[in-house]
Coordinates of C-alpha atoms in Angstrom, one line a residue:
M1169 CA -24.8 29.7 19.1
D1170 CA -25.8 31.3 22.7
V1171 CA -26.4 35.0 22.7
V1172 CA -24.6 36.6 25.3
C1173 CA -26.6 39.4 27.2
N1174 CA -25.4 43.0 27.2
L1175 CA -27.5 44.9 29.5
G1176 CA -26.0 48.3 28.4
A1177 CA -27.5 47.9 25.0
L1178 CA -31.0 47.1 26.3
D1179 CA -33.8 49.6 26.4
D1180 CA -36.2 49.8 29.4
N1181 CA -38.9 47.7 27.9
S1182 CA -36.3 44.9 27.3
I1183 CA -35.0 45.1 30.8
Q1184 CA -38.6 45.1 32.2
A1185 CA -39.5 42.2 30.1
I1186 CA -36.3 40.2 31.5
L1187 CA -37.3 41.2 35.0
N1188 CA -40.7 39.8 34.6
S1189 CA -39.5 36.6 32.8
W1190 CA -37.0 36.1 35.5
E1191 CA -39.7 36.4 38.3
G1192 CA -42.1 34.2 36.4
F1193 CA -39.2 31.6 35.8
T1194 CA -38.4 31.7 39.4
T1195 CA -42.1 31.2 40.6
C1196 CA -42.8 28.5 38.4
T1197 CA -39.6 26.8 39.5
E1198 CA -40.8 27.1 43.2
S1199 CA -44.1 25.7 42.0
L1200 CA -42.6 22.9 40.2
L1201 CA -40.1 21.9 43.0
A1202 CA -42.5 22.4 45.9
G1203 CA -43.3 19.5 48.1
N1204 CA -46.6 18.5 46.3
G1205 CA -45.2 19.5 42.8
D1206 CA -47.4 21.4 40.1
L1207 CA -46.7 20.3 36.6
S1208 CA -49.6 22.6 35.4
V1209 CA -47.1 25.4 35.2
S1210 CA -45.0 23.9 32.5
S1211 CA -46.2 26.0 29.7
E1212 CA -45.6 29.3 31.5
F1213 CA -42.2 28.0 32.8
V1214 CA -41.2 27.0 29.2
S1215 CA -42.4 30.5 27.9
N1216 CA -40.2 32.3 30.5
V1217 CA -37.3 30.2 29.5
H1218 CA -37.6 31.2 25.9
T1219 CA -37.7 35.1 27.0
L1220 CA -34.6 34.6 28.9
C1221 CA -32.9 32.8 26.4
K1222 CA -33.7 35.3 23.8
H1223 CA -31.8 37.7 25.8
G1224 CA -28.7 35.5 26.3
L1225 CA -29.5 34.3 29.9
D1226 CA -29.7 30.6 29.2
S1227 CA -26.7 29.8 31.4
L1228 CA -28.1 31.6 34.3
V1229 CA -31.4 29.6 33.7
R1230 CA -29.4 26.4 33.9
E1231 CA -27.4 27.3 37.0
H1232 CA -30.4 28.7 39.0
F1233 CA -32.5 25.6 38.1
L1234 CA -29.9 23.1 39.1
V1235 CA -29.1 24.9 42.4
S1236 CA -32.9 25.0 43.0
L1237 CA -33.2 21.3 42.2
E1238 CA -30.2 20.5 44.8
D1239 CA -31.8 22.5 47.5
A1240 CA -35.2 20.7 46.8
F1241 CA -33.7 17.4 46.8
E1242 CA -31.7 18.0 50.1
K1243 CA -34.9 19.3 51.9
N1244 CA -37.6 16.7 50.3
G1245 CA -35.3 13.8 49.5
A1246 CA -32.0 13.4 51.5
S1247 CA -32.9 14.8 54.9
K1248 CA -36.1 12.6 55.1
F1249 CA -34.1 9.6 53.6
W1250 CA -31.2 9.7 56.3
L1251 CA -34.0 10.4 59.0
R1252 CA -35.6 7.0 58.5
F1253 CA -32.2 5.4 59.6
E1254 CA -31.5 7.5 62.7
S1255 CA -32.9 4.8 65.1
Y1256 CA -30.5 2.2 63.6
R1257 CA -27.2 3.7 64.6
Q1258 CA -26.6 0.8 66.8
M1259 CA -26.8 -1.8 64.1
H1260 CA -25.9 -4.9 66.1
S1261 CA -28.9 -4.6 68.3
H1262 CA -31.2 -4.7 65.2
A1263 CA -29.3 -7.6 63.4
D1264 CA -32.5 -9.8 63.6
D1265 CA -35.0 -7.2 63.1
N1266 CA -36.9 -7.5 59.8
E1267 CA -37.9 -3.9 60.2
V1268 CA -34.5 -2.7 59.0
E1269 CA -35.0 -4.4 55.7
D1270 CA -38.5 -2.9 55.3
T1271 CA -37.4 0.5 56.2
L1272 CA -34.4 0.4 53.5
R1273 CA -37.0 -0.6 51.0
E1274 CA -39.4 2.2 51.7
A1275 CA -37.0 4.7 52.1
L1276 CA -35.4 3.9 48.9
E1277 CA -38.7 4.0 47.2
E1278 CA -39.5 7.4 48.6
I1279 CA -36.3 9.1 47.7
S1280 CA -36.4 7.4 44.1
L1281 CA -39.8 8.6 43.6
E1282 CA -38.7 12.2 44.5
K1283 CA -35.7 11.9 42.3
R1284 CA -37.7 10.7 39.2
Y1285 CA -40.2 13.7 39.7
Q1286 CA -37.3 16.1 39.7
E1287 CA -35.9 14.4 36.7
K1288 CA -39.4 15.1 34.9
C1289 CA -38.9 18.7 35.9
L1290 CA -35.5 18.7 34.6
L1291 CA -36.7 17.4 31.3
I1292 CA -39.3 20.4 31.1
L1293 CA -36.3 22.7 31.2
V1294 CA -34.4 20.8 28.7
H1295 CA -37.6 20.9 26.5
G1296 CA -37.7 24.7 26.9
L1297 CA -34.1 25.2 25.8
Q1298 CA -34.3 22.8 22.9
S1299 CA -37.4 24.3 21.6
Y1300 CA -35.9 27.8 21.8
K1301 CA -33.1 26.5 19.6
D1302 CA -35.5 24.9 17.3
Y1303 CA -33.5 21.5 17.0
D1304 CA -33.3 18.5 19.1
D1305 CA -29.8 18.4 20.6
D1306 CA -29.6 15.5 22.9
S1307 CA -26.2 16.9 24.3
E1308 CA -28.2 19.5 26.2
R1309 CA -30.1 16.8 28.1
I1310 CA -27.0 14.6 28.8
H1311 CA -25.2 17.5 30.1
L1312 CA -28.0 18.7 32.6
V1313 CA -28.8 15.0 33.6
N1314 CA -25.1 14.5 34.4
N1315 CA -24.8 17.6 36.3
Y1316 CA -28.1 16.8 38.4
Q1317 CA -26.7 13.1 39.1
L1318 CA -23.7 14.5 40.3
N1319 CA -25.4 17.0 42.6
V1320 CA -27.7 14.2 44.0
S1321 CA -24.6 12.1 44.8
S1322 CA -22.9 15.1 46.5
V1323 CA -25.7 15.8 48.6
L1324 CA -26.3 12.3 49.8
M1325 CA -22.6 11.6 50.4
A1326 CA -22.0 14.9 52.2
S1327 CA -24.6 13.8 55.0
L1328 CA -24.1 10.2 54.7
P1329 CA -24.3 8.4 58.2
R1330 CA -21.5 6.3 59.1
H1331 CA -23.5 3.3 60.0
F1332 CA -25.4 3.1 56.6
P1333 CA -23.0 0.8 55.0
E1334 CA -23.3 -1.3 57.8
I1335 CA -27.2 -1.5 57.4
L1336 CA -26.8 -2.4 53.7
Q1337 CA -24.4 -5.3 54.6
C1338 CA -26.7 -6.6 57.2
C1339 CA -29.8 -6.5 54.8
F1340 CA -28.1 -8.2 51.9
K1341 CA -26.7 -10.9 54.1
K1342 CA -30.2 -11.7 55.3
W1343 CA -31.7 -11.7 51.9
L1344 CA -28.9 -14.0 50.4
E1345 CA -29.1 -16.5 53.3
E1346 CA -32.9 -16.6 52.7
L1347 CA -32.2 -17.0 48.7
S1348 CA -29.7 -19.8 49.6
T1349 CA -32.2 -21.6 51.9
L1350 CA -34.8 -21.5 49.1
L1351 CA -32.5 -22.6 46.3
T1352 CA -31.1 -25.4 48.3
E1353 CA -34.7 -26.7 49.3
E1354 CA -35.8 -26.4 45.6
M1355 CA -32.7 -28.3 44.4
D1356 CA -33.3 -31.1 47.0
A1357 CA -37.0 -31.3 45.8
D1358 CA -35.9 -31.5 42.2
D1359 CA -33.5 -34.2 43.1
M1360 CA -36.4 -36.2 44.7
E1361 CA -38.4 -35.8 41.8
E1362 CA -36.0 -36.9 39.4
E1363 CA -35.3 -40.0 41.5
M1364 CA -38.8 -41.0 41.4
D1365 CA -39.0 -40.2 37.7
V1366 CA -38.0 -43.6 36.3
D1367 CA -38.9 -42.6 32.9
H1368 CA -36.7 -39.8 32.8
Q1369 CA -33.8 -40.5 30.4
S1370 CA -32.0 -37.4 30.0
N1371 CA -28.5 -36.9 31.0
P1372 CA -28.3 -36.0 34.8
V1373 CA -25.3 -33.8 34.3
E1374 CA -27.0 -31.7 31.8
R1375 CA -30.3 -31.5 34.2
A1376 CA -28.1 -30.6 37.1
G1377 CA -26.4 -27.7 34.9
E1378 CA -29.6 -26.4 33.9
M1379 CA -31.2 -26.5 37.3
D1380 CA -27.9 -24.8 38.9
I1381 CA -27.7 -21.8 36.5
D1382 CA -31.3 -21.1 35.2
I1383 CA -33.2 -19.1 38.0
T1384 CA -36.2 -18.7 35.6
N1385 CA -37.5 -22.2 36.5
K1386 CA -37.6 -21.3 40.2
S1387 CA -40.6 -20.6 42.5
E1388 CA -42.5 -17.3 42.8
K1389 CA -41.1 -16.9 45.8
T1390 CA -37.5 -17.0 44.7
H1391 CA -38.4 -14.6 41.8
K1392 CA -39.8 -12.2 44.1
L1393 CA -36.8 -12.2 46.4
V1394 CA -34.3 -11.8 43.7
R1395 CA -36.7 -9.1 42.2
N1396 CA -36.7 -7.1 45.5
I1397 CA -32.9 -7.3 45.8
G1398 CA -32.6 -6.1 42.3
K1399 CA -34.9 -3.0 43.1
V1400 CA -32.7 -2.2 45.9
V1401 CA -29.6 -2.3 44.1
R1402 CA -30.9 -0.3 41.2
D1403 CA -32.3 2.4 43.5
L1404 CA -28.9 2.5 45.2
R1405 CA -27.1 2.9 41.8
G1406 CA -29.7 5.6 40.7
L1407 CA -28.8 7.6 44.0
G1408 CA -24.9 7.3 43.1
F1409 CA -24.2 4.4 45.7
T1410 CA -23.2 2.0 43.0
S1411 CA -19.8 1.0 44.7
M1412 CA -21.4 0.9 48.1
A1413 CA -24.2 -1.4 46.9
E1414 CA -21.7 -3.6 45.2
D1415 CA -19.4 -3.8 48.2
A1416 CA -22.8 -4.7 50.5
Y1417 CA -23.8 -7.6 48.3
A1418 CA -20.4 -8.7 47.6
S1419 CA -19.5 -8.9 51.2
A1420 CA -22.6 -10.7 51.9
I1421 CA -21.8 -13.2 49.1
F1422 CA -18.3 -13.8 50.3
S1423 CA -19.6 -14.1 54.0
L1424 CA -22.1 -16.9 52.8
L1425 CA -19.4 -18.5 50.8
K1426 CA -17.0 -18.7 53.6
S1427 CA -19.6 -20.2 55.8
K1428 CA -20.4 -22.7 53.2
V1429 CA -16.9 -23.8 52.9
H1430 CA -16.5 -24.2 56.6
D1431 CA -19.7 -26.4 56.5
F1432 CA -18.3 -28.4 53.8
A1433 CA -14.8 -29.0 55.1
G1434 CA -15.2 -28.9 58.9
D1435 CA -12.7 -31.4 60.6
E1436 CA -13.5 -33.9 57.9
F1437 CA -10.3 -35.0 56.0
R1438 CA -11.2 -38.2 54.4
I1439 CA -13.2 -36.8 51.7
S1440 CA -12.5 -34.2 49.1
V1441 CA -14.7 -31.0 49.3
L1442 CA -13.3 -28.6 46.5
Q1443 CA -15.8 -29.8 44.0
S1444 CA -18.7 -29.7 46.4
V1445 CA -17.9 -26.0 47.0
K1446 CA -17.5 -25.2 43.4
G1447 CA -20.9 -26.7 42.8
W1448 CA -22.5 -24.7 45.4
I1449 CA -21.0 -21.5 43.8
Q1450 CA -22.5 -22.5 40.5
A1451 CA -26.0 -23.4 42.0
V1452 CA -26.4 -20.3 44.4
P1453 CA -24.1 -17.2 44.2
L1454 CA -23.6 -17.3 40.4
Q1455 CA -27.2 -18.0 39.8
F1456 CA -28.3 -15.1 41.9
L1457 CA -25.7 -12.7 40.3
R1458 CA -26.9 -13.8 36.8
A1459 CA -30.4 -12.9 37.5
L1460 CA -29.1 -9.7 39.2
L1461 CA -27.0 -8.6 36.3
A1462 CA -30.0 -9.4 33.8
F1463 CA -32.3 -7.2 36.1
L1464 CA -30.0 -4.5 35.8
G1465 CA -29.6 -4.9 32.1
E1466 CA -26.0 -5.7 32.3
S1467 CA -26.1 -8.3 29.6
V1468 CA -22.8 -7.7 27.6
R1469 CA -21.9 -11.0 26.0
Y1470 CA -18.5 -12.6 26.7
S1471 CA -18.0 -12.7 22.8
S1472 CA -18.6 -8.8 22.4
P1473 CA -15.8 -7.0 20.5
S1474 CA -15.6 -4.5 23.5
S1475 CA -14.8 -7.2 26.0
S1476 CA -11.2 -7.0 26.9
L1477 CA -11.2 -9.6 29.5
K1478 CA -8.8 -12.3 29.4
S1479 CA -9.9 -15.4 31.3
P1480 CA -9.2 -19.0 31.5
L1481 CA -12.8 -19.5 30.8
A1482 CA -12.3 -17.8 27.4
S1483 CA -11.8 -20.9 25.4
H1484 CA -14.6 -22.8 26.9
P1485 CA -17.2 -20.6 28.3
S1486 CA -20.3 -23.1 28.0
S1487 CA -18.4 -25.8 29.9
C1488 CA -18.5 -23.6 33.0
Y1489 CA -22.0 -22.3 32.5
P1490 CA -24.3 -25.2 31.4
G1491 CA -27.4 -23.9 29.7
I1492 CA -25.6 -20.8 28.6
E1493 CA -23.9 -20.2 25.3
T1494 CA -22.0 -17.1 26.2
P1495 CA -21.9 -15.9 29.8
S1496 CA -21.9 -12.1 30.3
E1497 CA -18.5 -10.6 31.1
G1498 CA -19.8 -9.6 34.6
L1499 CA -20.7 -13.0 35.4
V1500 CA -17.3 -14.5 34.4
R1501 CA -15.5 -11.8 36.5
W1502 CA -17.8 -12.9 39.5
Q1503 CA -16.9 -16.6 39.0
L1504 CA -13.2 -15.9 39.0
R1505 CA -13.5 -13.8 42.4
L1506 CA -15.5 -16.3 43.9
E1507 CA -13.5 -19.3 43.1
Y1508 CA -10.2 -17.5 44.2
F1509 CA -12.0 -16.6 47.5
A1510 CA -13.2 -20.2 47.9
Y1511 CA -9.7 -21.7 47.1
E1512 CA -8.1 -19.2 49.7
T1513 CA -10.6 -19.8 52.3
L1514 CA -10.3 -23.8 52.0
Q1515 CA -6.7 -23.4 51.8
D1516 CA -6.6 -21.5 55.2
L1517 CA -8.6 -24.1 56.6
R1518 CA -6.4 -27.0 55.7
I1519 CA -3.3 -25.1 56.6
A1520 CA -4.6 -24.5 60.1
K1521 CA -5.6 -28.2 60.5
L1522 CA -2.5 -29.5 58.6
F1523 CA -0.9 -31.0 61.6
E1524 CA -4.0 -33.2 62.3
I1525 CA -4.2 -33.8 58.7
I1526 CA -0.7 -35.5 58.5
V1527 CA -1.5 -37.5 61.8
D1528 CA -4.2 -39.0 59.9
Y1529 CA -2.3 -39.6 56.7
P1530 CA -2.8 -41.5 54.5
E1531 CA -6.6 -41.7 55.2
S1532 CA -6.3 -37.9 54.9
S1533 CA -5.1 -37.9 51.3
P1534 CA -8.2 -36.2 49.9
A1535 CA -7.7 -33.1 52.0
I1536 CA -4.1 -33.2 51.0
E1537 CA -5.3 -33.2 47.3
D1538 CA -7.7 -30.2 47.9
L1539 CA -4.8 -28.2 49.6
K1540 CA -2.4 -28.9 46.6
Q1541 CA -5.1 -27.7 44.0
C1542 CA -5.6 -24.6 46.3
L1543 CA -2.1 -23.7 46.6
E1544 CA -1.7 -24.2 42.8
Y1545 CA -4.6 -21.5 42.4
T1546 CA -3.4 -19.2 45.0
G1547 CA 0.4 -19.7 45.1
Q1548 CA 0.6 -19.0 48.7
H1549 CA 3.0 -21.9 49.6
S1550 CA 4.9 -19.7 52.1
K1551 CA 1.8 -19.4 54.3
L1552 CA 1.8 -23.3 54.6
V1553 CA 5.4 -23.3 55.6
D1554 CA 5.2 -20.6 58.3
S1555 CA 2.0 -21.9 59.9
F1556 CA 3.1 -25.6 59.7
V1557 CA 6.5 -25.0 61.2
S1558 CA 4.9 -23.0 64.2
A1559 CA 2.5 -25.8 64.7
L1560 CA 5.4 -28.2 64.7
R1561 CA 7.5 -26.2 67.4
Y1562 CA 4.4 -25.8 69.5
R1563 CA 2.9 -29.3 69.4
L1564 CA 5.4 -31.7 68.4
L1565 CA 8.9 -30.5 69.3
T1566 CA 8.4 -30.5 73.0
A1567 CA 9.9 -32.6 75.7
G1568 CA 6.7 -34.4 76.3
A1569 CA 6.8 -36.1 72.9
S1570 CA 8.5 -39.4 72.4
T1571 CA 11.3 -39.5 69.8
N1572 CA 9.3 -42.3 68.1
D1573 CA 6.3 -40.3 67.7
I1574 CA 8.4 -37.3 66.3
L1575 CA 9.8 -39.5 63.6
H1576 CA 6.5 -41.2 62.8
Q1577 CA 5.2 -37.7 62.3
Y1578 CA 8.4 -36.5 60.3
V1579 CA 7.9 -39.4 58.0
S1580 CA 4.1 -38.8 57.6
T1581 CA 4.9 -35.2 56.9
I1582 CA 7.5 -36.1 54.2
K1583 CA 4.9 -38.3 52.6
A1584 CA 2.1 -35.8 52.7
L1585 CA 4.3 -32.9 51.6
R1586 CA 5.6 -34.9 48.7
T1587 CA 2.1 -35.1 47.3
M1588 CA 2.1 -31.3 47.0
D1589 CA 5.7 -30.8 46.5
P1590 CA 7.2 -33.5 44.6
A1591 CA 10.5 -31.7 44.2
G1592 CA 10.9 -31.3 47.8
I1593 CA 11.3 -27.5 47.7
F1594 CA 9.2 -26.8 50.8
L1595 CA 10.3 -30.0 52.6
E1596 CA 13.6 -28.2 53.2
S1597 CA 11.9 -25.5 55.3
V1598 CA 9.6 -27.8 57.0
G1599 CA 12.1 -30.6 57.8
E1600 CA 15.0 -28.4 59.1
P1601 CA 13.4 -27.6 62.6
I1602 CA 12.5 -31.4 63.0
S1603 CA 16.0 -32.6 62.1
D1604 CA 17.7 -29.9 64.4
Y1605 CA 15.6 -30.8 67.3
L1606 CA 16.0 -34.6 66.8
R1607 CA 19.9 -34.3 66.5
G1608 CA 19.7 -32.9 70.2
R1609 CA 17.9 -36.0 71.6
K1610 CA 20.2 -38.9 72.7
D1611 CA 18.0 -41.9 71.7
T1612 CA 17.3 -40.6 68.1
I1613 CA 20.0 -43.0 66.5
K1614 CA 18.5 -45.9 68.4
C1615 CA 15.0 -45.1 67.5
I1616 CA 15.7 -44.7 63.8
V1617 CA 17.6 -48.2 63.8
T1618 CA 14.6 -49.8 65.7
M1619 CA 12.4 -48.4 63.0
L1620 CA 14.6 -50.0 60.4
T1621 CA 14.7 -53.3 62.1
D1622 CA 11.7 -53.9 63.9
G1623 CA 9.2 -52.0 61.2
S1624 CA 7.3 -50.6 64.2
G1625 CA 9.4 -47.8 65.4
G1626 CA 8.9 -49.0 69.0
N1627 CA 5.3 -48.6 68.5
S1628 CA 3.7 -51.9 67.3
N1629 CA 0.1 -50.7 68.1
A1630 CA 0.4 -47.6 65.5
P1631 CA -1.2 -48.6 62.2
G1632 CA 0.8 -47.5 59.2
S1633 CA 3.9 -46.6 61.6
S1634 CA 6.8 -44.9 60.3
G1635 CA 9.0 -48.2 60.5
E1636 CA 6.7 -49.8 57.8
S1637 CA 7.1 -46.6 55.7
L1638 CA 10.8 -46.8 55.7
L1639 CA 11.0 -50.6 54.9
E1640 CA 8.7 -49.6 51.9
E1641 CA 11.0 -47.0 50.9
L1642 CA 13.8 -49.5 51.2
N1643 CA 12.1 -51.9 48.9
R1644 CA 11.6 -49.1 46.3
D1645 CA 15.3 -48.4 46.6
E1646 CA 16.0 -52.0 45.9
E1647 CA 13.6 -51.8 42.8
E1648 CA 15.4 -48.6 41.4
Q1649 CA 18.7 -50.0 41.7
E1650 CA 17.8 -52.2 38.5
D1651 CA 17.6 -49.0 36.4
A1652 CA 20.7 -47.3 37.9
G1653 CA 22.8 -48.2 34.9
A1654 CA 20.3 -46.8 32.5
D1655 CA 20.0 -43.7 34.4
E1656 CA 23.8 -43.1 34.3
E1657 CA 23.7 -43.5 30.3
I1658 CA 20.8 -40.9 30.1
N1659 CA 22.8 -38.6 32.2
T1660 CA 25.7 -38.7 29.9
D1661 CA 23.7 -38.6 26.6
D1662 CA 24.3 -35.0 25.2
R1663 CA 20.9 -35.0 23.4
Q1664 CA 19.0 -35.9 26.5
A1665 CA 21.1 -33.3 28.4
W1666 CA 19.9 -30.8 25.8
I1667 CA 16.3 -31.6 26.3
N1668 CA 16.5 -31.5 30.0
T1669 CA 18.1 -28.0 29.7
Q1670 CA 15.3 -26.9 27.5
R1671 CA 12.6 -28.0 30.0
W1672 CA 14.6 -26.4 32.9
E1673 CA 12.3 -24.0 35.1
P1674 CA 13.6 -21.9 37.8
D1675 CA 12.8 -22.8 41.7
P1676 CA 10.2 -20.8 43.5
V1677 CA 11.2 -17.7 45.4
E1678 CA 10.7 -19.6 48.6
A1679 CA 13.4 -22.1 47.7
D1680 CA 16.9 -22.0 49.4
P1681 CA 19.3 -20.8 46.8
S1682 CA 22.1 -22.6 48.1
K1683 CA 20.3 -25.8 47.2
G1684 CA 18.6 -25.0 44.0
S1685 CA 18.6 -26.9 40.7
N1686 CA 21.5 -24.6 39.4
S1687 CA 23.7 -26.1 42.0
G1688 CA 23.6 -29.5 40.6
S1689 CA 21.9 -30.9 43.6
N1690 CA 19.3 -33.8 42.8
S1691 CA 17.6 -33.5 46.2
R1692 CA 14.8 -31.6 44.6
R1693 CA 14.2 -34.1 41.8
K1694 CA 13.6 -37.0 44.2
V1695 CA 12.2 -37.0 47.8
D1696 CA 14.1 -39.8 49.4
I1697 CA 12.3 -40.6 52.8
L1698 CA 15.2 -43.0 54.1
G1699 CA 17.8 -40.4 53.0
M1700 CA 16.0 -37.5 54.9
I1701 CA 15.8 -39.8 57.8
V1702 CA 19.4 -40.8 57.8
S1703 CA 20.5 -37.1 57.3
I1704 CA 19.3 -36.5 61.0
I1705 CA 22.2 -38.5 62.1
G1706 CA 24.4 -36.9 59.8
S1707 CA 26.8 -40.0 59.2
K1708 CA 25.9 -43.5 58.0
D1709 CA 28.7 -44.8 60.2
Q1710 CA 27.0 -43.8 63.1
L1711 CA 23.8 -45.5 62.1
V1712 CA 25.7 -48.7 61.0
N1713 CA 27.5 -48.9 64.4
E1714 CA 24.2 -48.6 66.4
Y1715 CA 22.6 -51.2 64.2
R1716 CA 25.5 -53.7 64.8
V1717 CA 25.0 -53.3 68.6
M1718 CA 21.3 -53.6 68.3
L1719 CA 21.7 -56.7 65.9
A1720 CA 24.0 -58.2 68.3
E1721 CA 21.6 -58.0 71.2
K1722 CA 18.6 -59.3 69.1
L1723 CA 20.6 -62.4 67.9
L1724 CA 22.0 -63.3 71.1
N1725 CA 18.7 -63.1 73.0
K1726 CA 17.0 -65.4 70.2
S1727 CA 15.6 -68.7 71.6
G1728 CA 16.2 -70.0 68.2
Y1729 CA 18.1 -69.6 64.7
D1730 CA 15.2 -68.1 62.8
I1731 CA 16.9 -65.1 61.2
E1732 CA 15.2 -64.7 57.8
A1733 CA 13.7 -60.9 58.8
E1734 CA 17.3 -60.0 59.8
I1735 CA 18.6 -61.2 56.7
R1736 CA 16.2 -59.5 54.7
T1737 CA 16.5 -56.1 56.5
L1738 CA 20.4 -56.4 56.1
E1739 CA 19.9 -57.0 52.2
L1740 CA 17.8 -54.0 52.0
L1741 CA 20.3 -51.8 54.0
K1742 CA 23.2 -52.9 51.8
L1743 CA 21.4 -51.6 48.9
H1744 CA 21.4 -48.0 50.5
F1745 CA 24.6 -48.1 52.6
G1746 CA 26.8 -50.4 50.4
E1747 CA 28.1 -54.0 51.2
G1748 CA 31.5 -52.7 52.7
S1749 CA 30.0 -50.7 55.6
L1750 CA 27.6 -53.8 56.8
Q1751 CA 30.1 -56.5 56.2
K1752 CA 30.6 -57.2 60.0
C1753 CA 26.7 -57.5 60.1
E1754 CA 26.7 -60.1 57.5
I1755 CA 29.5 -62.0 59.2
M1756 CA 27.3 -62.0 62.4
L1757 CA 24.4 -63.5 60.6
N1758 CA 26.7 -66.0 59.1
D1759 CA 27.7 -67.1 62.6
L1760 CA 24.2 -67.6 63.6
I1761 CA 23.8 -69.6 60.3
D1762 CA 27.0 -71.8 61.2
S1763 CA 26.1 -72.2 64.7
K1764 CA 22.6 -73.7 63.8
R1765 CA 24.4 -76.1 61.4
T1766 CA 27.0 -77.1 64.0
N1767 CA 24.4 -77.5 66.7
S1768 CA 22.4 -79.7 64.3
N1769 CA 25.5 -82.0 63.6
I1770 CA 26.4 -82.5 67.1
K1771 CA 22.9 -83.4 68.3
A1772 CA 22.6 -85.8 65.4
T1773 CA 26.1 -87.3 66.2
V1774 CA 25.4 -87.8 70.0
N1775 CA 21.8 -88.9 69.7
Q1776 CA 22.7 -92.6 70.2
P1777 CA 21.1 -95.3 72.6
S1778 CA 23.0 -95.1 76.0
Q1779 CA 24.6 -98.3 77.2
P1780 CA 23.1 -99.9 80.5
N1781 CA 26.5 -99.5 82.5
E1782 CA 26.8 -95.9 81.2
E1783 CA 26.6 -93.0 83.9
A1784 CA 23.6 -90.6 83.5
T1785 CA 24.6 -87.2 81.7
V1786 CA 22.8 -84.1 80.6
P1787 CA 21.2 -84.9 77.4
L1788 CA 22.8 -82.5 74.6
D1789 CA 19.5 -82.1 72.8
V1790 CA 18.5 -79.4 75.4
I1791 CA 21.7 -77.3 75.0
D1792 CA 22.2 -74.9 72.2
A1793 CA 25.4 -73.1 71.5
T1794 CA 26.1 -69.9 69.6
I1795 CA 29.7 -69.6 68.0
I1796 CA 30.8 -66.1 67.0
S1797 CA 33.6 -64.5 65.5
S1798 CA 34.5 -62.0 68.3
N1799 CA 36.7 -59.8 66.1
F1800 CA 33.5 -58.9 64.1
W1801 CA 31.1 -58.5 67.1
P1802 CA 30.6 -55.6 69.3
P1803 CA 31.7 -55.9 72.8
I1804 CA 29.3 -58.2 74.6
Q1805 CA 28.5 -57.6 78.3
V1806 CA 27.9 -60.7 80.2

């Protein structure tokens, strides 16, 4: 127990002894903490500490020494340290200057050296206090070291220049770019060696995994660079800049990752890039972070009882880190952060180019699949809807776009988004502005009918046009009619209804509540392309009437009686709209069939050799007649 000093109970000799010891203590303290440092006074210093402690002045000793350490650190350490960066206030003008990196390393080495010396001095005080008590109590050392570390951090943060974090970010960015280049070159060299080594029989996937995650097999140049980065991080941590250091190299890693995602993705939509991005994350950032965490001594294993991290990687850690049985908890956290950032960055790139991707659909299916996986990971579907609707209004729903082009893009949009949204939840928001705009155009019905009948949508040069897509949809509808009866039985089966109830899940928050699964609507359970196109018109009667007029014009303008394509189209339309509404169209086609038979019979009958005394007449084999049932045909303009 500490003895409390009572000056009133001391005699003159004791007071003089205290004064002499205090003077000796302060003098030794000054000698220890002077610019050059003098550890030879340690014995005298400890002796004075003992005397002062004997009279209950140990708390005063601690306070005075810590204050002296703080003043000395501010004078010999902090002021000199910040002075080194005074010339880099305008960091953008030194962005490509290697001198900044050298200055940072040298300044950190100098101030860390000063700090380590002061820590030695502090341990001398700890020794003096512990030796007086005659027992080794580590709490004394911990208490003083923690107070000293707090003082160091306070001194540095109080005079922190505003441009210093920018300096750190710039340096880490350059180091990581250099490391990425080195690792990429070494991986390319390893790939070439493996291709040349015909006798190498090991599993290529395993070799890639070991290469990607184990930095110990890299060149000395790579090792040196990682060690230098590790030393900088360690020194920054020692000065109390732990968060600032992590923010700096994290910012550099994310900046480099964002650049790589842009390089992988670019404007190429016909190949998937997600796996390449994830492979690069394993090969470069995680490899660097594993080496850095090991250098800093953070090797807490994933299976450690103290680990409270719950991660999707928990059940199969080794599958994500080839060559490592149990990755550290810090490495797992970093992978989760990096992968989420990669998913979000690629997602934003694909959303920004979604209009072009859909124009290129279905060749751009790999980009759609990447976007689907990104959205499943991030859950930011509303961002897609808002961005794409804005692009549609600005680039498609304009007076300069033809109705055929808008319809073609609409069908491609439905097919592409159906891949990401099979239930059609987000199609409601995306399709609504297109439908509203098309309803305001006078030729919309005619263009839709042309797509149904011609299969080219008025643009026969367009590959994979929307007309073909609609006829394909009609074919699928025809096949699905065979299972209609079975579906009805299932819907009325109580047991199946109970199973469906148990499997029910609520719609996302972005969904329209009035069209939700609770309302009994089946529109989200099956995206019907033809149904969505027809819904633009609003009534199937309008579409059927327009189809009847166009069919009449086409039939009357034919030079022959070949109507197989029209019959096929009519049969498909009957599957979707019912036979009753298309009965008049069927009669019109029958009129052509009857006309063909009548013309053939007449020509066969009159095709007899003429008598010599008969007058010359116009041969009937060059005349064709079409006999129509006028009550079922639309009004014909002659």
